[in-house]
Amino acid sequence: MEIALNGYYTLILATLVLLLGKFLVKKIKFLEDFSIPEPVAGGLVAAAVIYALNAFFGYSFVFFKELQTACMLMFYASIGLSADFSRLKAGGLTLVIFTIVVSLFIVLQNGVGVALASAFGLEPLMGLVLGSIPLTGGHGTAGAWGATLENDFGLVGATTLGIAAATYGLVAGGLIGGPVAKRIITKKLNMQPSVHQATDSSTLKETGDAGEEVFENSDKVRLITATSAIETLALFAACLVFADVMTGVAKGTAFELPTFVWALAGGAILRNALTLIFKFDMFDRSIDVFGNASLSLFLAIALLNLKLWELTSLAVPVLVILLVQTLVMILFAYFVTYYVMGRDYDAAVLSAGHCGFGLGATPTAIANMQAITDRYLPSHKAFLVVPMVGAFFVDIINTAILQIFTKIL
């Protein structure tokens, strides 16, 4: 029996999922230690309940897709609206080199995913769902691309699988970053834990200077007025209109892209045009709040729409592919990221950060680096570069690379 829920009921259930997730993360130390997002914690419980209702009573639910889509587009618009290209100057050459390293890894990650998926007899596009879509991209990208792959390419279960892989990546990224950096520091740099360890204030200062206006601190208190909220909503509306128009204009051409890619591009164009040409003072705190709220609601609704029964036949191949991806991340961080970034202490901390968002998310990367700098020495360079690359530049690059892979496959 199928039960369809309208936008009101979908919104109510989504907020209940978020409240449940907040409660679980606060009460269960494992979830907090590995930075499991609240929507994921609550959403997986909801997905399990829905699975039980389907298995025992034959009930299935259809939630209001339009609300999920709108939240997804607002999230990607917020990434674009936060992509201030003038910040490239602050990171200098290190930022450029690290961005190139991350880009190369995204190509490798997708190549490994596609090759292993083909070896298991799966659809090659499924390799992207076990590649940079959920691992480098995270839950937001997994949900967005999952919907696109299901609707445009007929890849059944792509959203469910992608979100499951993204959850695995958060845990794995948090587990491997510290050990990889520690081995580099002790074996290659012959360093021992510092007597004068990095203080919380120095670490917070670096993360605040480099990334206080991006997504790695969604719980930070931000003062927003009614005027700034209205201005921000107008910016989001402009991005969504741009995305809708460009999706129609580009349809059937070589520039045909998913709507959320146009939302991201529209945000980046609008942000930099307003700040560079018209000297408009963007209210980043408001953009962050709306972006994070949209992401949370989008993930909650996406997880409510999970159909876990569609993945039972893929359990073994998926696990093998994800374990191989974890090994590839370890080897790449140890032998490529560290060496290319300068073979020094900063490079070791950057390797820990790369493990964090190469498999998980920017908050995981920050947590990895803090675990190292708290034990050894501060790394101002790493805390400047990783939040900038991990927060929005990597999403733009990942989207471009994924678009190329989907065209080839």
Short mmCIF file of C-alpha atoms in Angstrom, two decimals:
data_model
loop_
_atom_site.label_atom_id
_atom_site.label_comp_id
_atom_site.label_asym_id
_atom_site.label_seq_id
_atom_site.Cartn_x
_atom_site.Cartn_y
_atom_site.Cartn_z
CA MET A 1 0.00 0.00 0.00
CA GLU A 2 1.47 3.35 -1.08
CA ILE A 3 0.83 6.49 0.99
CA ALA A 4 1.52 9.89 -0.60
CA LEU A 5 2.26 12.83 1.70
CA ASN A 6 1.93 16.47 0.65
CA GLY A 7 4.38 19.29 1.36
CA TYR A 8 3.01 20.10 4.82
CA TYR A 9 3.34 16.57 6.16
CA THR A 10 6.70 16.14 4.47
CA LEU A 11 8.02 19.31 6.13
CA ILE A 12 6.72 18.23 9.54
CA LEU A 13 8.34 14.79 9.28
CA ALA A 14 11.60 16.30 7.99
CA THR A 15 11.85 18.62 10.99
CA LEU A 16 11.08 15.72 13.33
CA VAL A 17 13.90 13.76 11.69
CA LEU A 18 16.27 16.69 12.30
CA LEU A 19 15.23 16.98 15.95
CA LEU A 20 15.70 13.23 16.40
CA GLY A 21 19.14 13.46 14.78
CA LYS A 22 20.14 16.32 17.07
CA PHE A 23 19.10 14.28 20.09
CA LEU A 24 20.98 11.17 18.93
CA VAL A 25 24.20 13.02 18.12
CA LYS A 26 24.12 14.69 21.53
CA LYS A 27 23.49 11.42 23.39
CA ILE A 28 25.62 8.94 21.41
CA LYS A 29 29.33 9.70 21.65
CA PHE A 30 30.23 7.68 18.55
CA LEU A 31 28.04 9.87 16.35
CA GLU A 32 29.53 13.04 17.82
CA ASP A 33 33.14 11.85 17.63
CA PHE A 34 32.87 11.03 13.92
CA SER A 35 30.91 14.18 13.03
CA ILE A 36 27.91 12.26 11.70
CA PRO A 37 25.45 14.93 10.48
CA GLU A 38 22.24 15.24 12.46
CA PRO A 39 20.04 14.71 9.36
CA VAL A 40 21.89 11.47 8.65
CA ALA A 41 21.63 10.18 12.22
CA GLY A 42 17.90 10.86 12.40
CA GLY A 43 17.26 10.00 8.77
CA LEU A 44 18.79 6.54 8.97
CA VAL A 45 16.58 5.72 11.95
CA ALA A 46 13.55 6.93 9.98
CA ALA A 47 14.66 4.91 6.94
CA ALA A 48 14.93 1.80 9.12
CA VAL A 49 11.40 2.35 10.48
CA ILE A 50 10.05 2.81 6.95
CA TYR A 51 11.88 -0.36 5.87
CA ALA A 52 10.26 -2.30 8.74
CA LEU A 53 6.81 -0.97 7.83
CA ASN A 54 7.38 -2.11 4.24
CA ALA A 55 8.75 -5.52 5.21
CA PHE A 56 6.08 -6.43 7.76
CA PHE A 57 2.98 -4.54 6.62
CA GLY A 58 3.62 -3.71 2.96
CA TYR A 59 3.45 0.06 3.45
CA SER A 60 5.54 2.43 1.32
CA PHE A 61 5.59 6.22 1.41
CA VAL A 62 5.97 8.90 -1.24
CA PHE A 63 7.15 12.25 0.10
CA PHE A 64 6.76 15.66 -1.56
CA LYS A 65 9.62 15.74 -4.08
CA GLU A 66 9.21 19.41 -4.97
CA LEU A 67 10.18 20.47 -1.44
CA GLN A 68 13.23 18.21 -1.55
CA THR A 69 14.26 19.63 -4.93
CA ALA A 70 13.85 23.24 -3.79
CA CYS A 71 16.01 22.64 -0.71
CA MET A 72 18.66 20.94 -2.84
CA LEU A 73 18.81 23.85 -5.28
CA MET A 74 19.04 26.37 -2.44
CA PHE A 75 21.94 24.44 -0.91
CA TYR A 76 23.88 24.44 -4.18
CA ALA A 77 23.05 28.10 -4.73
CA SER A 78 24.52 28.81 -1.29
CA ILE A 79 27.78 27.12 -2.31
CA GLY A 80 27.96 29.34 -5.38
CA LEU A 81 27.07 32.46 -3.41
CA SER A 82 29.93 31.66 -0.99
CA ALA A 83 32.51 31.11 -3.75
CA ASP A 84 34.42 34.36 -3.49
CA PHE A 85 37.21 34.06 -6.04
CA SER A 86 39.12 36.94 -4.42
CA ARG A 87 39.93 34.54 -1.56
CA LEU A 88 42.27 32.71 -3.91
CA LYS A 89 44.84 35.44 -3.24
CA ALA A 90 44.94 34.64 0.48
CA GLY A 91 45.87 31.00 -0.11
CA GLY A 92 48.51 31.80 -2.71
CA LEU A 93 50.39 29.09 -4.58
CA THR A 94 49.72 26.50 -1.86
CA LEU A 95 45.98 26.80 -2.44
CA VAL A 96 46.40 26.36 -6.18
CA ILE A 97 48.65 23.30 -5.83
CA PHE A 98 46.40 21.67 -3.24
CA THR A 99 43.36 22.26 -5.46
CA ILE A 100 45.18 20.51 -8.34
CA VAL A 101 46.10 17.58 -6.06
CA VAL A 102 42.49 17.25 -4.94
CA SER A 103 41.30 17.40 -8.56
CA LEU A 104 43.64 14.58 -9.59
CA PHE A 105 42.39 12.47 -6.72
CA ILE A 106 38.76 13.01 -7.74
CA VAL A 107 39.59 11.66 -11.22
CA LEU A 108 41.38 8.67 -9.65
CA GLN A 109 38.52 8.06 -7.22
CA ASN A 110 35.98 7.91 -10.02
CA GLY A 111 38.26 5.77 -12.17
CA VAL A 112 38.61 3.22 -9.36
CA GLY A 113 34.86 3.24 -8.75
CA VAL A 114 33.96 2.73 -12.40
CA ALA A 115 36.57 -0.01 -12.88
CA LEU A 116 35.47 -1.98 -9.82
CA ALA A 117 31.77 -1.56 -10.60
CA SER A 118 32.39 -2.92 -14.10
CA ALA A 119 34.43 -5.80 -12.65
CA PHE A 120 31.46 -6.77 -10.43
CA GLY A 121 29.13 -6.63 -13.42
CA LEU A 122 27.38 -3.47 -12.24
CA GLU A 123 26.41 -0.47 -14.35
CA PRO A 124 29.61 1.65 -14.79
CA LEU A 125 27.73 4.75 -13.62
CA MET A 126 27.29 2.96 -10.29
CA GLY A 127 31.03 3.46 -9.87
CA LEU A 128 30.44 7.21 -9.65
CA VAL A 129 27.87 6.59 -6.91
CA LEU A 130 30.70 4.80 -5.07
CA GLY A 131 33.28 7.37 -6.16
CA SER A 132 33.54 11.12 -5.77
CA ILE A 133 29.77 11.70 -5.69
CA PRO A 134 29.36 10.59 -2.06
CA LEU A 135 32.98 10.43 -0.90
CA THR A 136 34.48 13.74 -1.99
CA GLY A 137 31.04 15.29 -2.48
CA GLY A 138 29.30 14.21 0.73
CA HIS A 139 25.63 13.72 1.49
CA GLY A 140 24.38 16.80 -0.37
CA THR A 141 26.12 15.80 -3.60
CA ALA A 142 25.03 12.17 -3.14
CA GLY A 143 21.40 13.18 -2.91
CA ALA A 144 21.57 15.63 -5.80
CA TRP A 145 23.43 13.39 -8.23
CA GLY A 146 21.46 10.35 -7.07
CA ALA A 147 18.22 12.00 -8.16
CA THR A 148 19.78 12.97 -11.50
CA LEU A 149 21.12 9.46 -12.16
CA GLU A 150 17.77 7.91 -11.27
CA ASN A 151 15.66 10.28 -13.35
CA ASP A 152 17.92 10.82 -16.37
CA PHE A 153 19.87 7.55 -16.53
CA GLY A 154 17.46 5.07 -14.92
CA LEU A 155 19.96 4.05 -12.24
CA VAL A 156 17.65 2.54 -9.60
CA GLY A 157 18.70 3.09 -5.99
CA ALA A 158 21.39 5.67 -6.77
CA THR A 159 20.23 8.09 -4.06
CA THR A 160 19.96 5.40 -1.40
CA LEU A 161 23.35 3.94 -2.26
CA GLY A 162 25.03 7.34 -2.48
CA ILE A 163 23.83 8.49 0.93
CA ALA A 164 24.85 5.15 2.49
CA ALA A 165 28.33 5.52 0.93
CA ALA A 166 28.59 9.12 2.14
CA THR A 167 27.83 7.99 5.69
CA TYR A 168 30.54 5.33 5.44
CA GLY A 169 32.93 7.97 4.12
CA LEU A 170 32.37 10.26 7.09
CA VAL A 171 33.37 7.51 9.49
CA ALA A 172 36.29 6.22 7.39
CA GLY A 173 37.64 9.72 6.72
CA GLY A 174 37.70 10.42 10.44
CA LEU A 175 39.41 7.11 11.21
CA ILE A 176 42.30 7.24 8.73
CA GLY A 177 43.34 10.92 8.72
CA GLY A 178 45.06 10.99 12.10
CA PRO A 179 46.98 7.70 11.69
CA VAL A 180 48.18 8.65 8.18
CA ALA A 181 49.51 12.03 9.35
CA LYS A 182 51.00 10.54 12.52
CA ARG A 183 52.95 7.94 10.55
CA ILE A 184 54.27 10.63 8.20
CA ILE A 185 55.31 12.83 11.11
CA THR A 186 57.02 10.07 13.10
CA LYS A 187 58.56 8.07 10.25
CA LYS A 188 59.44 10.72 7.68
CA LEU A 189 59.90 13.86 9.79
CA ASN A 190 61.14 12.14 12.97
CA MET A 191 59.04 14.45 15.13
CA GLN A 192 57.76 13.70 18.59
CA PRO A 193 54.71 15.19 20.31
CA SER A 194 55.42 18.78 21.25
CA VAL A 195 55.67 19.87 24.85
CA HIS A 196 54.15 23.17 23.75
CA GLN A 197 51.02 21.88 22.10
CA ALA A 198 48.76 23.98 19.94
CA THR A 199 46.14 25.77 21.99
CA ASP A 200 42.49 25.79 21.16
CA SER A 201 42.59 29.54 20.68
CA SER A 202 45.28 29.39 18.01
CA THR A 203 43.42 26.67 16.15
CA LEU A 204 40.14 28.51 16.37
CA LYS A 205 41.78 31.68 15.19
CA GLU A 206 43.05 29.97 12.07
CA THR A 207 39.77 28.29 11.23
CA GLY A 208 37.91 31.49 11.96
CA ASP A 209 40.15 33.63 9.78
CA ALA A 210 40.10 31.21 6.90
CA GLY A 211 36.62 29.85 6.94
CA GLU A 212 34.27 31.48 9.41
CA GLU A 213 31.87 32.26 6.59
CA VAL A 214 31.73 28.80 5.06
CA PHE A 215 30.07 25.52 5.97
CA GLU A 216 32.35 23.83 8.46
CA ASN A 217 30.65 25.40 11.50
CA SER A 218 26.93 25.19 10.93
CA ASP A 219 26.04 25.63 14.62
CA LYS A 220 27.84 28.96 15.00
CA VAL A 221 25.61 31.80 16.23
CA ARG A 222 25.06 34.35 13.46
CA LEU A 223 23.27 37.66 13.87
CA ILE A 224 20.80 38.20 11.03
CA THR A 225 18.27 40.97 10.55
CA ALA A 226 14.97 40.80 8.69
CA THR A 227 16.41 43.03 5.95
CA SER A 228 19.47 40.81 5.42
CA ALA A 229 17.23 37.72 5.36
CA ILE A 230 15.03 39.25 2.64
CA GLU A 231 18.08 40.32 0.61
CA THR A 232 19.50 36.81 0.89
CA LEU A 233 16.23 35.19 -0.16
CA ALA A 234 16.21 37.48 -3.19
CA LEU A 235 19.71 36.23 -4.11
CA PHE A 236 18.58 32.61 -3.75
CA ALA A 237 15.51 33.30 -5.85
CA ALA A 238 17.67 34.82 -8.58
CA CYS A 239 19.92 31.73 -8.56
CA LEU A 240 16.94 29.36 -8.81
CA VAL A 241 15.41 31.38 -11.66
CA PHE A 242 18.78 31.34 -13.47
CA ALA A 243 19.00 27.56 -12.95
CA ASP A 244 15.48 26.98 -14.25
CA VAL A 245 15.99 29.17 -17.32
CA MET A 246 19.42 27.74 -18.18
CA THR A 247 18.19 24.16 -17.77
CA GLY A 248 15.57 24.84 -20.43
CA VAL A 249 17.90 26.78 -22.72
CA ALA A 250 20.70 24.20 -22.58
CA LYS A 251 18.47 21.15 -22.92
CA GLY A 252 19.54 19.00 -25.86
CA THR A 253 22.80 20.94 -26.39
CA ALA A 254 26.40 20.21 -25.49
CA PHE A 255 25.92 22.44 -22.43
CA GLU A 256 23.07 20.41 -20.94
CA LEU A 257 23.71 20.18 -17.19
CA PRO A 258 21.70 19.11 -14.14
CA THR A 259 19.64 21.97 -12.69
CA PHE A 260 21.61 22.03 -9.43
CA VAL A 261 24.83 22.65 -11.37
CA TRP A 262 23.24 25.75 -12.90
CA ALA A 263 22.13 26.84 -9.42
CA LEU A 264 25.73 26.59 -8.19
CA ALA A 265 27.07 28.38 -11.27
CA GLY A 266 24.43 31.09 -10.97
CA GLY A 267 25.39 31.70 -7.36
CA ALA A 268 29.09 31.97 -8.19
CA ILE A 269 28.45 34.36 -11.09
CA LEU A 270 26.07 36.50 -9.05
CA ARG A 271 28.36 36.64 -6.02
CA ASN A 272 31.47 37.67 -7.89
CA ALA A 273 29.66 40.07 -10.22
CA LEU A 274 28.10 41.89 -7.27
CA THR A 275 31.29 42.05 -5.20
CA LEU A 276 33.84 42.74 -7.94
CA ILE A 277 31.86 44.99 -10.29
CA PHE A 278 29.28 46.65 -8.06
CA LYS A 279 31.26 46.44 -4.77
CA PHE A 280 28.20 44.94 -3.07
CA ASP A 281 28.77 43.81 0.52
CA MET A 282 27.52 40.21 0.63
CA PHE A 283 26.01 39.11 3.93
CA ASP A 284 27.75 35.74 4.15
CA ARG A 285 26.38 34.81 7.55
CA SER A 286 22.83 34.89 6.21
CA ILE A 287 23.84 32.85 3.15
CA ASP A 288 25.42 30.26 5.44
CA VAL A 289 22.34 29.96 7.63
CA PHE A 290 19.94 29.51 4.70
CA GLY A 291 22.37 27.15 2.99
CA ASN A 292 22.83 24.93 6.05
CA ALA A 293 19.09 24.90 6.81
CA SER A 294 18.35 23.93 3.20
CA LEU A 295 20.95 21.16 3.30
CA SER A 296 19.53 19.76 6.54
CA LEU A 297 15.97 19.70 5.21
CA PHE A 298 17.08 18.25 1.88
CA LEU A 299 18.98 15.42 3.57
CA ALA A 300 16.13 14.69 5.94
CA ILE A 301 13.63 14.37 3.08
CA ALA A 302 16.10 12.38 0.96
CA LEU A 303 16.63 9.91 3.79
CA LEU A 304 12.87 9.65 4.34
CA ASN A 305 12.68 8.63 0.67
CA LEU A 306 15.29 5.88 1.11
CA LYS A 307 14.18 2.48 -0.08
CA LEU A 308 16.66 0.22 1.67
CA TRP A 309 15.11 -2.91 0.16
CA GLU A 310 16.53 -1.86 -3.22
CA LEU A 311 20.14 -2.35 -2.01
CA THR A 312 20.13 -5.84 -0.51
CA SER A 313 21.60 -7.48 -3.61
CA LEU A 314 24.49 -4.98 -3.76
CA ALA A 315 25.84 -5.41 -0.21
CA VAL A 316 29.06 -7.37 -0.96
CA PRO A 317 30.21 -5.44 -4.09
CA VAL A 318 29.49 -2.11 -2.40
CA LEU A 319 31.49 -3.01 0.71
CA VAL A 320 34.47 -4.21 -1.34
CA ILE A 321 34.49 -1.06 -3.49
CA LEU A 322 34.29 1.25 -0.46
CA LEU A 323 37.13 -0.58 1.30
CA VAL A 324 39.29 -0.28 -1.83
CA GLN A 325 38.44 3.44 -2.05
CA THR A 326 39.59 3.84 1.56
CA LEU A 327 42.90 2.15 0.77
CA VAL A 328 43.36 4.35 -2.31
CA MET A 329 42.78 7.45 -0.17
CA ILE A 330 45.38 6.34 2.37
CA LEU A 331 48.01 5.64 -0.30
CA PHE A 332 47.29 8.87 -2.19
CA ALA A 333 47.52 11.03 0.94
CA TYR A 334 50.70 9.29 2.06
CA PHE A 335 52.58 9.16 -1.24
CA VAL A 336 51.10 12.02 -3.30
CA THR A 337 49.52 14.71 -1.14
CA TYR A 338 52.40 14.77 1.33
CA TYR A 339 55.15 14.83 -1.31
CA VAL A 340 53.53 17.30 -3.69
CA MET A 341 52.63 19.72 -0.88
CA GLY A 342 56.24 20.07 0.24
CA ARG A 343 57.23 17.06 2.36
CA ASP A 344 57.14 19.09 5.58
CA TYR A 345 54.96 19.29 8.69
CA ASP A 346 52.34 21.46 6.95
CA ALA A 347 52.14 18.86 4.19
CA ALA A 348 51.54 16.12 6.77
CA VAL A 349 48.66 18.09 8.32
CA LEU A 350 47.26 18.77 4.83
CA SER A 351 47.35 15.00 4.21
CA ALA A 352 45.20 14.45 7.28
CA GLY A 353 42.79 17.10 6.04
CA HIS A 354 42.66 15.54 2.57
CA CYS A 355 41.70 12.20 4.11
CA GLY A 356 38.89 14.01 5.92
CA PHE A 357 37.11 15.54 2.95
CA GLY A 358 38.41 13.05 0.36
CA LEU A 359 36.20 10.45 2.03
CA GLY A 360 33.98 12.51 4.29
CA ALA A 361 33.44 16.25 4.63
CA THR A 362 35.14 19.51 5.58
CA PRO A 363 34.24 19.19 9.31
CA THR A 364 35.93 15.78 9.31
CA ALA A 365 39.00 17.33 7.69
CA ILE A 366 39.15 20.06 10.34
CA ALA A 367 38.75 17.49 13.13
CA ASN A 368 41.59 15.39 11.66
CA MET A 369 43.93 18.37 11.51
CA GLN A 370 43.05 19.53 15.02
CA ALA A 371 43.85 16.07 16.37
CA ILE A 372 47.35 16.40 14.86
CA THR A 373 48.05 20.04 15.75
CA ASP A 374 46.85 19.52 19.32
CA ARG A 375 49.48 16.80 19.71
CA TYR A 376 52.34 18.32 17.74
CA LEU A 377 52.52 21.90 16.40
CA PRO A 378 50.15 24.45 14.86
CA SER A 379 49.83 24.53 11.07
CA HIS A 380 48.57 27.93 9.97
CA LYS A 381 48.95 27.03 6.30
CA ALA A 382 46.78 23.91 6.56
CA PHE A 383 44.02 25.69 8.46
CA LEU A 384 43.98 28.42 5.83
CA VAL A 385 43.92 26.18 2.77
CA VAL A 386 41.76 23.16 3.70
CA PRO A 387 38.59 25.05 4.72
CA MET A 388 38.73 27.13 1.53
CA VAL A 389 39.21 24.14 -0.79
CA GLY A 390 36.97 21.76 1.13
CA ALA A 391 34.09 24.17 1.67
CA PHE A 392 33.31 25.23 -1.88
CA PHE A 393 36.10 24.96 -4.47
CA VAL A 394 36.07 21.16 -4.30
CA ASP A 395 32.32 21.08 -4.99
CA ILE A 396 32.75 23.13 -8.15
CA ILE A 397 35.63 20.95 -9.37
CA ASN A 398 33.86 17.72 -8.44
CA THR A 399 30.75 18.77 -10.34
CA ALA A 400 32.77 19.55 -13.46
CA ILE A 401 34.64 16.23 -13.36
CA LEU A 402 31.45 14.25 -12.73
CA GLN A 403 29.80 15.94 -15.69
CA ILE A 404 32.68 14.75 -17.91
CA PHE A 405 32.43 11.18 -16.58
CA THR A 406 28.67 11.01 -17.18
CA LYS A 407 29.15 12.20 -20.76
CA ILE A 408 31.86 9.57 -21.40
CA LEU A 409 29.99 6.70 -19.74
#
